[in-house]
Short mmCIF file of N, CA and C in Angstrom, two decimals:
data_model
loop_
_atom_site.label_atom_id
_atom_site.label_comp_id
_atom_site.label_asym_id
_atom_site.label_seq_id
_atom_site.Cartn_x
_atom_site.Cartn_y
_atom_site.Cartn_z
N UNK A 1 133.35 188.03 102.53
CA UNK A 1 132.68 186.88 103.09
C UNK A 1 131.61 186.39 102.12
N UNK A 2 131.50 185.10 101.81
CA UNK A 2 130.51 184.85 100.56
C UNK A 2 129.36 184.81 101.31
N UNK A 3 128.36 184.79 101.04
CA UNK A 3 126.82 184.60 101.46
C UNK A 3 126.73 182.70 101.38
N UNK A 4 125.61 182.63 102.37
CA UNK A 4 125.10 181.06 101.95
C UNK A 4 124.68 180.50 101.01
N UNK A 5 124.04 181.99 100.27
CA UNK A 5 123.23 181.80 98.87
C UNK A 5 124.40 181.52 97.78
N UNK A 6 125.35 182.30 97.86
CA UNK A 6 126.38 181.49 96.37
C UNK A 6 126.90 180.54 96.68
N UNK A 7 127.26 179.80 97.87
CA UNK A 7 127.62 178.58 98.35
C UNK A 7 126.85 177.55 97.85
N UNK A 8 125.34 177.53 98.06
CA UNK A 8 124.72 176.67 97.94
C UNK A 8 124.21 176.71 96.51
N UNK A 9 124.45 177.38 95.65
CA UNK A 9 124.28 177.43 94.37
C UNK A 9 125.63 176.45 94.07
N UNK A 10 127.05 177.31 94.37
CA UNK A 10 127.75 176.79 93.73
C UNK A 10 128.08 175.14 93.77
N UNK A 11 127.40 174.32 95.16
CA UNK A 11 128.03 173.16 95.89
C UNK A 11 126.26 172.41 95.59
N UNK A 12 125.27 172.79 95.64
CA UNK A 12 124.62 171.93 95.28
C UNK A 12 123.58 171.97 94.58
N UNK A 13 123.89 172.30 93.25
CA UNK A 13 123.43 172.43 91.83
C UNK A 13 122.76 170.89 91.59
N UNK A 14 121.94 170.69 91.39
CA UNK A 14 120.61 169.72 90.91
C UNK A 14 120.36 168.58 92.28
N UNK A 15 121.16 168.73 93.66
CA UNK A 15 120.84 168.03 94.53
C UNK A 15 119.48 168.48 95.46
N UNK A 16 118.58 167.73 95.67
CA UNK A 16 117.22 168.48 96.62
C UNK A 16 118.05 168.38 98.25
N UNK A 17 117.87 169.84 98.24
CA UNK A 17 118.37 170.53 98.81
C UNK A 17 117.90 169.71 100.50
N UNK A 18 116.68 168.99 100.68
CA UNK A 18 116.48 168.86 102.00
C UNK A 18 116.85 167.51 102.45
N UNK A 19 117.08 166.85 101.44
CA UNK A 19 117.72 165.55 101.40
C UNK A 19 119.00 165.64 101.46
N UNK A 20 120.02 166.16 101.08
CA UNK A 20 121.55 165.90 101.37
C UNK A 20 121.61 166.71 102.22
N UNK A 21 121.33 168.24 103.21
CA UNK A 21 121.38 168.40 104.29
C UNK A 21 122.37 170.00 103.76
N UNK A 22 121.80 171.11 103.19
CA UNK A 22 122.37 171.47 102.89
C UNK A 22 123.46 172.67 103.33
N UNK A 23 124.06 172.68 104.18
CA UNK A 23 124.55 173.25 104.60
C UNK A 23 125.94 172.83 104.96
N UNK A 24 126.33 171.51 105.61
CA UNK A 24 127.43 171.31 106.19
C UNK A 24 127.98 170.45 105.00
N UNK A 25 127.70 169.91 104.27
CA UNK A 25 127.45 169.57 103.25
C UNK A 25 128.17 167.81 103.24
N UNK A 26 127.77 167.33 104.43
CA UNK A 26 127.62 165.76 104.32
C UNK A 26 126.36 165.33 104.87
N UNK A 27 126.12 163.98 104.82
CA UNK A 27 124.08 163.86 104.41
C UNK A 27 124.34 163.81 106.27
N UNK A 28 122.83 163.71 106.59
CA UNK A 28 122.34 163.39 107.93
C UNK A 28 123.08 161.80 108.41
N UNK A 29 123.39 161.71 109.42
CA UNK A 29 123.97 160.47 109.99
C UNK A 29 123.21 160.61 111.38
N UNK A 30 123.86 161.25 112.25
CA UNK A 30 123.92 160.70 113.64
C UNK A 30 122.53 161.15 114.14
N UNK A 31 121.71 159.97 114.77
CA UNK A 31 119.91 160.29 115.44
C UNK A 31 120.07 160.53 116.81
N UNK A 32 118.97 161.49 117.07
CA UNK A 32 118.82 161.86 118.31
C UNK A 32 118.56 161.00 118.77
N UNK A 33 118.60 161.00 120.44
CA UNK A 33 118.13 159.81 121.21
C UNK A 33 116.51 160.02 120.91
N UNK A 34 116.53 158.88 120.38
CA UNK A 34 114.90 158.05 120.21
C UNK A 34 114.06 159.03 119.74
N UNK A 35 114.27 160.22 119.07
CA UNK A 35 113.10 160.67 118.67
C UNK A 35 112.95 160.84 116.86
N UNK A 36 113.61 160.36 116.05
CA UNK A 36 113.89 160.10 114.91
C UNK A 36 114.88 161.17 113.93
N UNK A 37 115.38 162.40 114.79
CA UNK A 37 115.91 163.11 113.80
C UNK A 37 116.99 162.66 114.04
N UNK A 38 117.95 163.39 112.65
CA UNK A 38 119.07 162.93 112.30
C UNK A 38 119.72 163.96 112.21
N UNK A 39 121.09 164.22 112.59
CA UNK A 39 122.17 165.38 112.81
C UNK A 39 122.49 165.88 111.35
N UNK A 40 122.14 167.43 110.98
CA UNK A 40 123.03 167.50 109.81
C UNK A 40 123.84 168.50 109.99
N UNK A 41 125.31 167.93 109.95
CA UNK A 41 126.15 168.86 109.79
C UNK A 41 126.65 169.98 109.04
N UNK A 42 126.63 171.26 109.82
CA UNK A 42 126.81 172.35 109.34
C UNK A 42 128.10 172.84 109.58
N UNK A 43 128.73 173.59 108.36
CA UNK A 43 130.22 173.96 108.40
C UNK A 43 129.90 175.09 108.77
N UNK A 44 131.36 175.39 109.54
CA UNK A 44 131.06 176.70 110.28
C UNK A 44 131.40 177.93 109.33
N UNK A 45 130.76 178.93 109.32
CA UNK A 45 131.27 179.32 108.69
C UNK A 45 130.65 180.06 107.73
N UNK A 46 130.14 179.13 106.89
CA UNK A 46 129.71 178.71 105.16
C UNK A 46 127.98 178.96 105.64
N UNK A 47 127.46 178.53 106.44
CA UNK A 47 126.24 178.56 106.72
C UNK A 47 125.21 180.02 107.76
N UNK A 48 125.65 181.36 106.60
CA UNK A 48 125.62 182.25 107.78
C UNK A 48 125.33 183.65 106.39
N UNK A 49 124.64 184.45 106.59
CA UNK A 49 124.26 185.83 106.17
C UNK A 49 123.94 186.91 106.87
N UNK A 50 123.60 187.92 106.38
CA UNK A 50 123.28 189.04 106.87
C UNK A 50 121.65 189.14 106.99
N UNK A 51 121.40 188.05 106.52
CA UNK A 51 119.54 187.81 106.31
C UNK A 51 119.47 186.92 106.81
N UNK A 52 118.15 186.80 108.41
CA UNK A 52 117.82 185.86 108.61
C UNK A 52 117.45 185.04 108.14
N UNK A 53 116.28 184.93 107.16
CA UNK A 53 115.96 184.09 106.31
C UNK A 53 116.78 183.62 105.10
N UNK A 54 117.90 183.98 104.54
CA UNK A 54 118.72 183.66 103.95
C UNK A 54 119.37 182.55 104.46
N UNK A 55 119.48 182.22 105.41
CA UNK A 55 120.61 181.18 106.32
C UNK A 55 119.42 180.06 106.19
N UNK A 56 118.04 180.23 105.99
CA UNK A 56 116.62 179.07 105.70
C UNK A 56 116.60 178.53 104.70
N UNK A 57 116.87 179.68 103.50
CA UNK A 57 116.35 179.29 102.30
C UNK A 57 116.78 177.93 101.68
N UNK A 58 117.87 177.44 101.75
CA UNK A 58 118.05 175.85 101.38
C UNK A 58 117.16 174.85 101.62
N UNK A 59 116.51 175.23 103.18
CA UNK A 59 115.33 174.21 103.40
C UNK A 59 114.01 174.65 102.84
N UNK A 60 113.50 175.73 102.22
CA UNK A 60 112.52 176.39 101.95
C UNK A 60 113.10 175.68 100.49
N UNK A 61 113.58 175.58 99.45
CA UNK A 61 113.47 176.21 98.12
C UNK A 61 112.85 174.55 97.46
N UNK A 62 112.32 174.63 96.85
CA UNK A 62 111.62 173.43 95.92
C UNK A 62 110.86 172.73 96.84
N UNK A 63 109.84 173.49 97.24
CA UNK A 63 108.55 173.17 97.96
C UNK A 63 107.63 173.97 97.62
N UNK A 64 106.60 173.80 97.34
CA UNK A 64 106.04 172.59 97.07
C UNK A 64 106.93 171.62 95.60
N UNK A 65 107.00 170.27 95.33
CA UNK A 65 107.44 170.37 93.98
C UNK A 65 107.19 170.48 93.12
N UNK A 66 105.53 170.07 92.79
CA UNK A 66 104.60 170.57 91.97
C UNK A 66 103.07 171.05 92.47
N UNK A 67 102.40 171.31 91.26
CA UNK A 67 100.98 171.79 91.87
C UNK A 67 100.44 170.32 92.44
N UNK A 68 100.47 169.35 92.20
CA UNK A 68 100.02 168.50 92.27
C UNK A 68 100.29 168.30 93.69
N UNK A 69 99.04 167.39 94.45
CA UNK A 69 99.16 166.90 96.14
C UNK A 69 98.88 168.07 97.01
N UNK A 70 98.83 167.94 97.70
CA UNK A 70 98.34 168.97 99.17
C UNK A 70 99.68 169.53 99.87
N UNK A 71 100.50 169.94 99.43
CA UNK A 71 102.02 170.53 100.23
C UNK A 71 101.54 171.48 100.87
N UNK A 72 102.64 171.26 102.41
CA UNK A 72 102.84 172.68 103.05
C UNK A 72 103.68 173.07 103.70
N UNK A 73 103.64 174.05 104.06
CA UNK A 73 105.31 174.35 104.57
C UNK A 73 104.74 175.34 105.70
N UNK A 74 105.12 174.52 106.81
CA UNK A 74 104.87 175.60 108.40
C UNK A 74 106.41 176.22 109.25
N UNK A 75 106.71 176.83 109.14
CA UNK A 75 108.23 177.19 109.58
C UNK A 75 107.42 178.19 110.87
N UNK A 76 107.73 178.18 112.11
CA UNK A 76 108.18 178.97 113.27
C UNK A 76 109.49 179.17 113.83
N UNK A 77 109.72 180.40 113.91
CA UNK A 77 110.85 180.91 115.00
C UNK A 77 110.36 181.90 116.18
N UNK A 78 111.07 180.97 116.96
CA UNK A 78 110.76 181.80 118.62
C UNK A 78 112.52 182.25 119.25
N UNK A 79 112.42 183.00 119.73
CA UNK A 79 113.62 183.28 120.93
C UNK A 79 113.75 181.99 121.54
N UNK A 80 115.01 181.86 121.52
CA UNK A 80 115.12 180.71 122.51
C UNK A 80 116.59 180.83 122.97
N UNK A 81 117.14 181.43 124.40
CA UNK A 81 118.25 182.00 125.22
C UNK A 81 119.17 182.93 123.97
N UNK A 82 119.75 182.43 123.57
CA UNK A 82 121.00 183.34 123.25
C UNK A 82 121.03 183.73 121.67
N UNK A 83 119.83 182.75 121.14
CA UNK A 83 119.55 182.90 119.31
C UNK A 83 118.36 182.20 119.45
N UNK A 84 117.69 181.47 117.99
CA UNK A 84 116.48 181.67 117.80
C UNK A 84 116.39 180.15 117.53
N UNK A 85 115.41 179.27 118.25
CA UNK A 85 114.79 177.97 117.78
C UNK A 85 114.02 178.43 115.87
N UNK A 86 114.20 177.04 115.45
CA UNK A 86 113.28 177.07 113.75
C UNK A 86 113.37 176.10 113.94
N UNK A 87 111.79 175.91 113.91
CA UNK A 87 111.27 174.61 113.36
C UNK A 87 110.22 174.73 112.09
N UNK A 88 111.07 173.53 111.46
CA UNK A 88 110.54 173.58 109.66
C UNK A 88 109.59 172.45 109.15
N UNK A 89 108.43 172.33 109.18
CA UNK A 89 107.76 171.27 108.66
C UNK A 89 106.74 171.48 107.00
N UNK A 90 107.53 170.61 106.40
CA UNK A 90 106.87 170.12 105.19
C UNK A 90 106.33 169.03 104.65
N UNK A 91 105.30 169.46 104.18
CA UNK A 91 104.45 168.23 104.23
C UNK A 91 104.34 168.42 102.22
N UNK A 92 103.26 166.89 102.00
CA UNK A 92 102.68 167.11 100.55
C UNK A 92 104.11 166.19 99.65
N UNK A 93 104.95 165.42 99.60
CA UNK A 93 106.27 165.14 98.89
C UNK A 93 105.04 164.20 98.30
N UNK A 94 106.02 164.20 96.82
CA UNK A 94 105.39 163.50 96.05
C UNK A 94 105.98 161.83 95.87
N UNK A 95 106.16 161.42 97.47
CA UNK A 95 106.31 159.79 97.29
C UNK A 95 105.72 159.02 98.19
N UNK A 96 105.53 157.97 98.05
CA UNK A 96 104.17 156.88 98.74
C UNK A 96 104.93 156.52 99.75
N UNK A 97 106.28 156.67 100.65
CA UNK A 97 106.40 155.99 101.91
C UNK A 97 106.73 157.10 102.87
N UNK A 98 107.07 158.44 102.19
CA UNK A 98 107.39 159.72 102.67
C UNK A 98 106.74 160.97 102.63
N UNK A 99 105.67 161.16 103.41
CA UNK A 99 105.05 162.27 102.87
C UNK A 99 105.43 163.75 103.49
N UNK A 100 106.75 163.88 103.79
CA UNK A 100 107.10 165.25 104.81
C UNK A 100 108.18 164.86 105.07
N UNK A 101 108.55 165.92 105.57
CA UNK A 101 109.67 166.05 106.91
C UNK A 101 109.69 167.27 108.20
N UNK A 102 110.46 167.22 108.74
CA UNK A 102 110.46 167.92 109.72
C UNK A 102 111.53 168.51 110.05
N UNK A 103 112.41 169.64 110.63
CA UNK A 103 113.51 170.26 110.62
C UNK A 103 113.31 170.89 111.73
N UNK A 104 114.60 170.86 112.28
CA UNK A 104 114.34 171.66 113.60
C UNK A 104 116.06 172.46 113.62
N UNK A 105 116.33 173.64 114.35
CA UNK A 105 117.47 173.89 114.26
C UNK A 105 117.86 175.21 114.83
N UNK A 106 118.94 175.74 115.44
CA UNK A 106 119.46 176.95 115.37
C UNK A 106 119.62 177.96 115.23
N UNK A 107 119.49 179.17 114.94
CA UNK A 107 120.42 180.47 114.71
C UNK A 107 121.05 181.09 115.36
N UNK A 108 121.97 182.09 115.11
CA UNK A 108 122.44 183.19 116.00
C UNK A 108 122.87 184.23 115.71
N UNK A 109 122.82 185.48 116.23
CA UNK A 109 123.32 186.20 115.65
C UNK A 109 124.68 186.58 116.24
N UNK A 110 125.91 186.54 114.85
CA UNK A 110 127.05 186.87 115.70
C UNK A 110 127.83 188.09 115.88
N UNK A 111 129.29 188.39 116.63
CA UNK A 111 129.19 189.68 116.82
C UNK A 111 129.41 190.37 115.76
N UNK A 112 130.04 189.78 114.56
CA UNK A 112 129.73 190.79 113.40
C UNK A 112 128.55 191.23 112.90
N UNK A 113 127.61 190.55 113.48
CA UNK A 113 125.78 191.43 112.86
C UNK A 113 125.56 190.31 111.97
N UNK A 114 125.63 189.21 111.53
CA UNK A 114 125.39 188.34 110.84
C UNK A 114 124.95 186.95 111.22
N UNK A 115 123.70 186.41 110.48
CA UNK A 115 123.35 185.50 110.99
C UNK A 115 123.94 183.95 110.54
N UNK A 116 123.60 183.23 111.79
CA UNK A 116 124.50 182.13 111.87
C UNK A 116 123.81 180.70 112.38
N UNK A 117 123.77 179.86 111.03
CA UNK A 117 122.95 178.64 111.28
C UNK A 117 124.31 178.04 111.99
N UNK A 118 123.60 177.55 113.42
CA UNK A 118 124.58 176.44 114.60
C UNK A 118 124.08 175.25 114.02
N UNK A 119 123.17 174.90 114.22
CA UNK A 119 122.76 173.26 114.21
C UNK A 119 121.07 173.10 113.64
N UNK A 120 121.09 171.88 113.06
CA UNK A 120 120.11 171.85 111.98
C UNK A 120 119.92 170.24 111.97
N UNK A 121 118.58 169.67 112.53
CA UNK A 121 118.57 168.25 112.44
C UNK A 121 117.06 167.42 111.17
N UNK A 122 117.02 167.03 111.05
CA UNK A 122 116.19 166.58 110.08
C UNK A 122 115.23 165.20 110.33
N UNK A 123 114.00 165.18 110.04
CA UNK A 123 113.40 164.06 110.73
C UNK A 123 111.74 163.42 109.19
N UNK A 124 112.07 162.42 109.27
CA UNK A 124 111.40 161.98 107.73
C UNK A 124 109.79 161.68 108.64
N UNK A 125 108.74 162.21 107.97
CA UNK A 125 107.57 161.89 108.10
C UNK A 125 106.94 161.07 107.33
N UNK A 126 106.96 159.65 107.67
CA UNK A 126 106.38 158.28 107.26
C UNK A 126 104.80 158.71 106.42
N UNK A 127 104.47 157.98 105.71
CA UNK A 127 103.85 157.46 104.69
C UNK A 127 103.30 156.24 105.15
N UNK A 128 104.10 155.30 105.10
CA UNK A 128 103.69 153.96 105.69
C UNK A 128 105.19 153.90 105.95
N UNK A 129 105.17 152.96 107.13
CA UNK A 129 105.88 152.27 107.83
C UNK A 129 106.69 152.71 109.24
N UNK A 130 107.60 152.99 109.54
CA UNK A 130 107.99 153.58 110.99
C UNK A 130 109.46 154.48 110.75
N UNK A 131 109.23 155.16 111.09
CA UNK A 131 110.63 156.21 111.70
C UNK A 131 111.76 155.16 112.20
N UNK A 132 112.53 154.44 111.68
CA UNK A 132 113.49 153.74 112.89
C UNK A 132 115.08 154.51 112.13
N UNK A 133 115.72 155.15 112.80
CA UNK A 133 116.70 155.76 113.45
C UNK A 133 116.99 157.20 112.28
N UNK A 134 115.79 157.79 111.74
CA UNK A 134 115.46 158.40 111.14
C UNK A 134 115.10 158.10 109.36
N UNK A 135 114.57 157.02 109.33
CA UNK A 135 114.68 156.45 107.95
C UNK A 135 113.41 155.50 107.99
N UNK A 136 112.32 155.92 106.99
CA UNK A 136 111.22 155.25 106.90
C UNK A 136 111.45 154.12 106.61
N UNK A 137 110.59 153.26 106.86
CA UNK A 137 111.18 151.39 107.29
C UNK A 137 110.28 150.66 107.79
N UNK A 138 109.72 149.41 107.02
CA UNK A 138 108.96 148.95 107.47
C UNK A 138 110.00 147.68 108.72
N UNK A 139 109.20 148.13 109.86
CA UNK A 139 109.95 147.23 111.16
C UNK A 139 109.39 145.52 111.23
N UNK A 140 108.02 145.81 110.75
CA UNK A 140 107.48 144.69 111.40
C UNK A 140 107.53 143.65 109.93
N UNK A 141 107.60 142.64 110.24
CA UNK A 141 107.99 141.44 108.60
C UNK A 141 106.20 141.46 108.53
N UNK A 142 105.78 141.58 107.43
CA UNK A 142 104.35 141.28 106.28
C UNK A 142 103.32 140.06 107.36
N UNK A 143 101.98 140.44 107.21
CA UNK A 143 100.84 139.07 107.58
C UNK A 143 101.55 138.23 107.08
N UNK A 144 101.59 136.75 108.23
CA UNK A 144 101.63 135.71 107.35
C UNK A 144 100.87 135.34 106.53
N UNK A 145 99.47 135.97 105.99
CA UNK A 145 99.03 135.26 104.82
C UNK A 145 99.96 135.62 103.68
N UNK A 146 100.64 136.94 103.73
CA UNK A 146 101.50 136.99 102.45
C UNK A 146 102.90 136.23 102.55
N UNK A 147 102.79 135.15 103.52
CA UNK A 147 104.73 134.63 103.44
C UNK A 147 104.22 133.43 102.79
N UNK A 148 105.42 132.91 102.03
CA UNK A 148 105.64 131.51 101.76
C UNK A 148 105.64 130.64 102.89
N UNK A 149 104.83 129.68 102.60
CA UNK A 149 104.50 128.32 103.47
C UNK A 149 106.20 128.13 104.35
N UNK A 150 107.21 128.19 103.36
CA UNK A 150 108.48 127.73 104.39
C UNK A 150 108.75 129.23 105.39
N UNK A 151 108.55 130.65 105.14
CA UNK A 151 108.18 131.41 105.72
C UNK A 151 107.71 131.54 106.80
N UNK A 152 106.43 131.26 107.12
CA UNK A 152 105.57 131.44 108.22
C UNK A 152 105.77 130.71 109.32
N UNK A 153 105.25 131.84 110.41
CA UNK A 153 105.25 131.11 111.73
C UNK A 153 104.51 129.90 111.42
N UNK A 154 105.90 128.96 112.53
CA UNK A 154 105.47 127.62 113.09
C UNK A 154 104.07 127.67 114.41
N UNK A 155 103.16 126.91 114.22
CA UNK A 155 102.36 127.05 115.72
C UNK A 155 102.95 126.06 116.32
N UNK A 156 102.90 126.37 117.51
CA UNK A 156 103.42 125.33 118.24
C UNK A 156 102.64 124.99 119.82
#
């Protein structure tokens, strides 16, 4: 049985690992109802060790990215019924509309004694502008003092 760790070496070599979603190994698509995360799919299977924290490390690894900025990384796991809630928050990214994210997700242990990432969702922490359907975005169109005259609201 391969580990997660040579998987994810072998499948995503120079990709940041928290951005393409690394485990199921297609990017985040589908958002929760209304609360901004985004589904990332995990192959069954492929996403699973004998180390709990091994089945993490994809979302842990190249954080902070440099010394530079205030990064941090808060990860909790609690019991939660039948395997274990993780929730992953990192903060400190070194870009002006994104300063974090957030991860929330799964484990279990199965009956072979090995642990097993189920589900893993991902949620972008704004910088400026708004969360809309997990993707920082400015919603609202600019002051009209910055639009062109044919631009701007009509008064009426």
């Amino acid at each position: 049985m391969r580990t997660f760790l040579e998987f994810s070496r072998n499948c995503l070599t120079g990709f940041t690992l928290g951005t393409i979603a690394a485990v199921g190994l297609s990017s985040a698509h589908e958002t929760s109802a209304g609360d901004g995360f985004r589904n990332i799919r995990v192959a069954p299977g492929l996403a699973g060790s004998t180390d709990f924290i091994e089945v993490l490390l994809p979302f842990l690894r190249n954080h902070p990215e440099t010394d530079e900025g205030n990064a941090e990384l808060d990860l909790k796991i609690r019991k939660d019924g039948n395997g274990y809630r993780v929730d992953l928050r990192k903060t400190g990214y070194l870009d002006d509309s994104v300063r974090g994210e957030v991860y929330r997700g799964t484990v279990i242990r199965t009956s072979e004694g090995t642990w097993q990432l189920l589900a893993m969702e991902v949620k972008p922490l704004c910088s400026r502008g708004e969360n809309v359907g997990g993707v920082c975005t400015v919603r609202k169109p600019p002051p009209a003092m910055f639009l062109t005259p044919e631009a701007a609201p009509k008064d009426e």
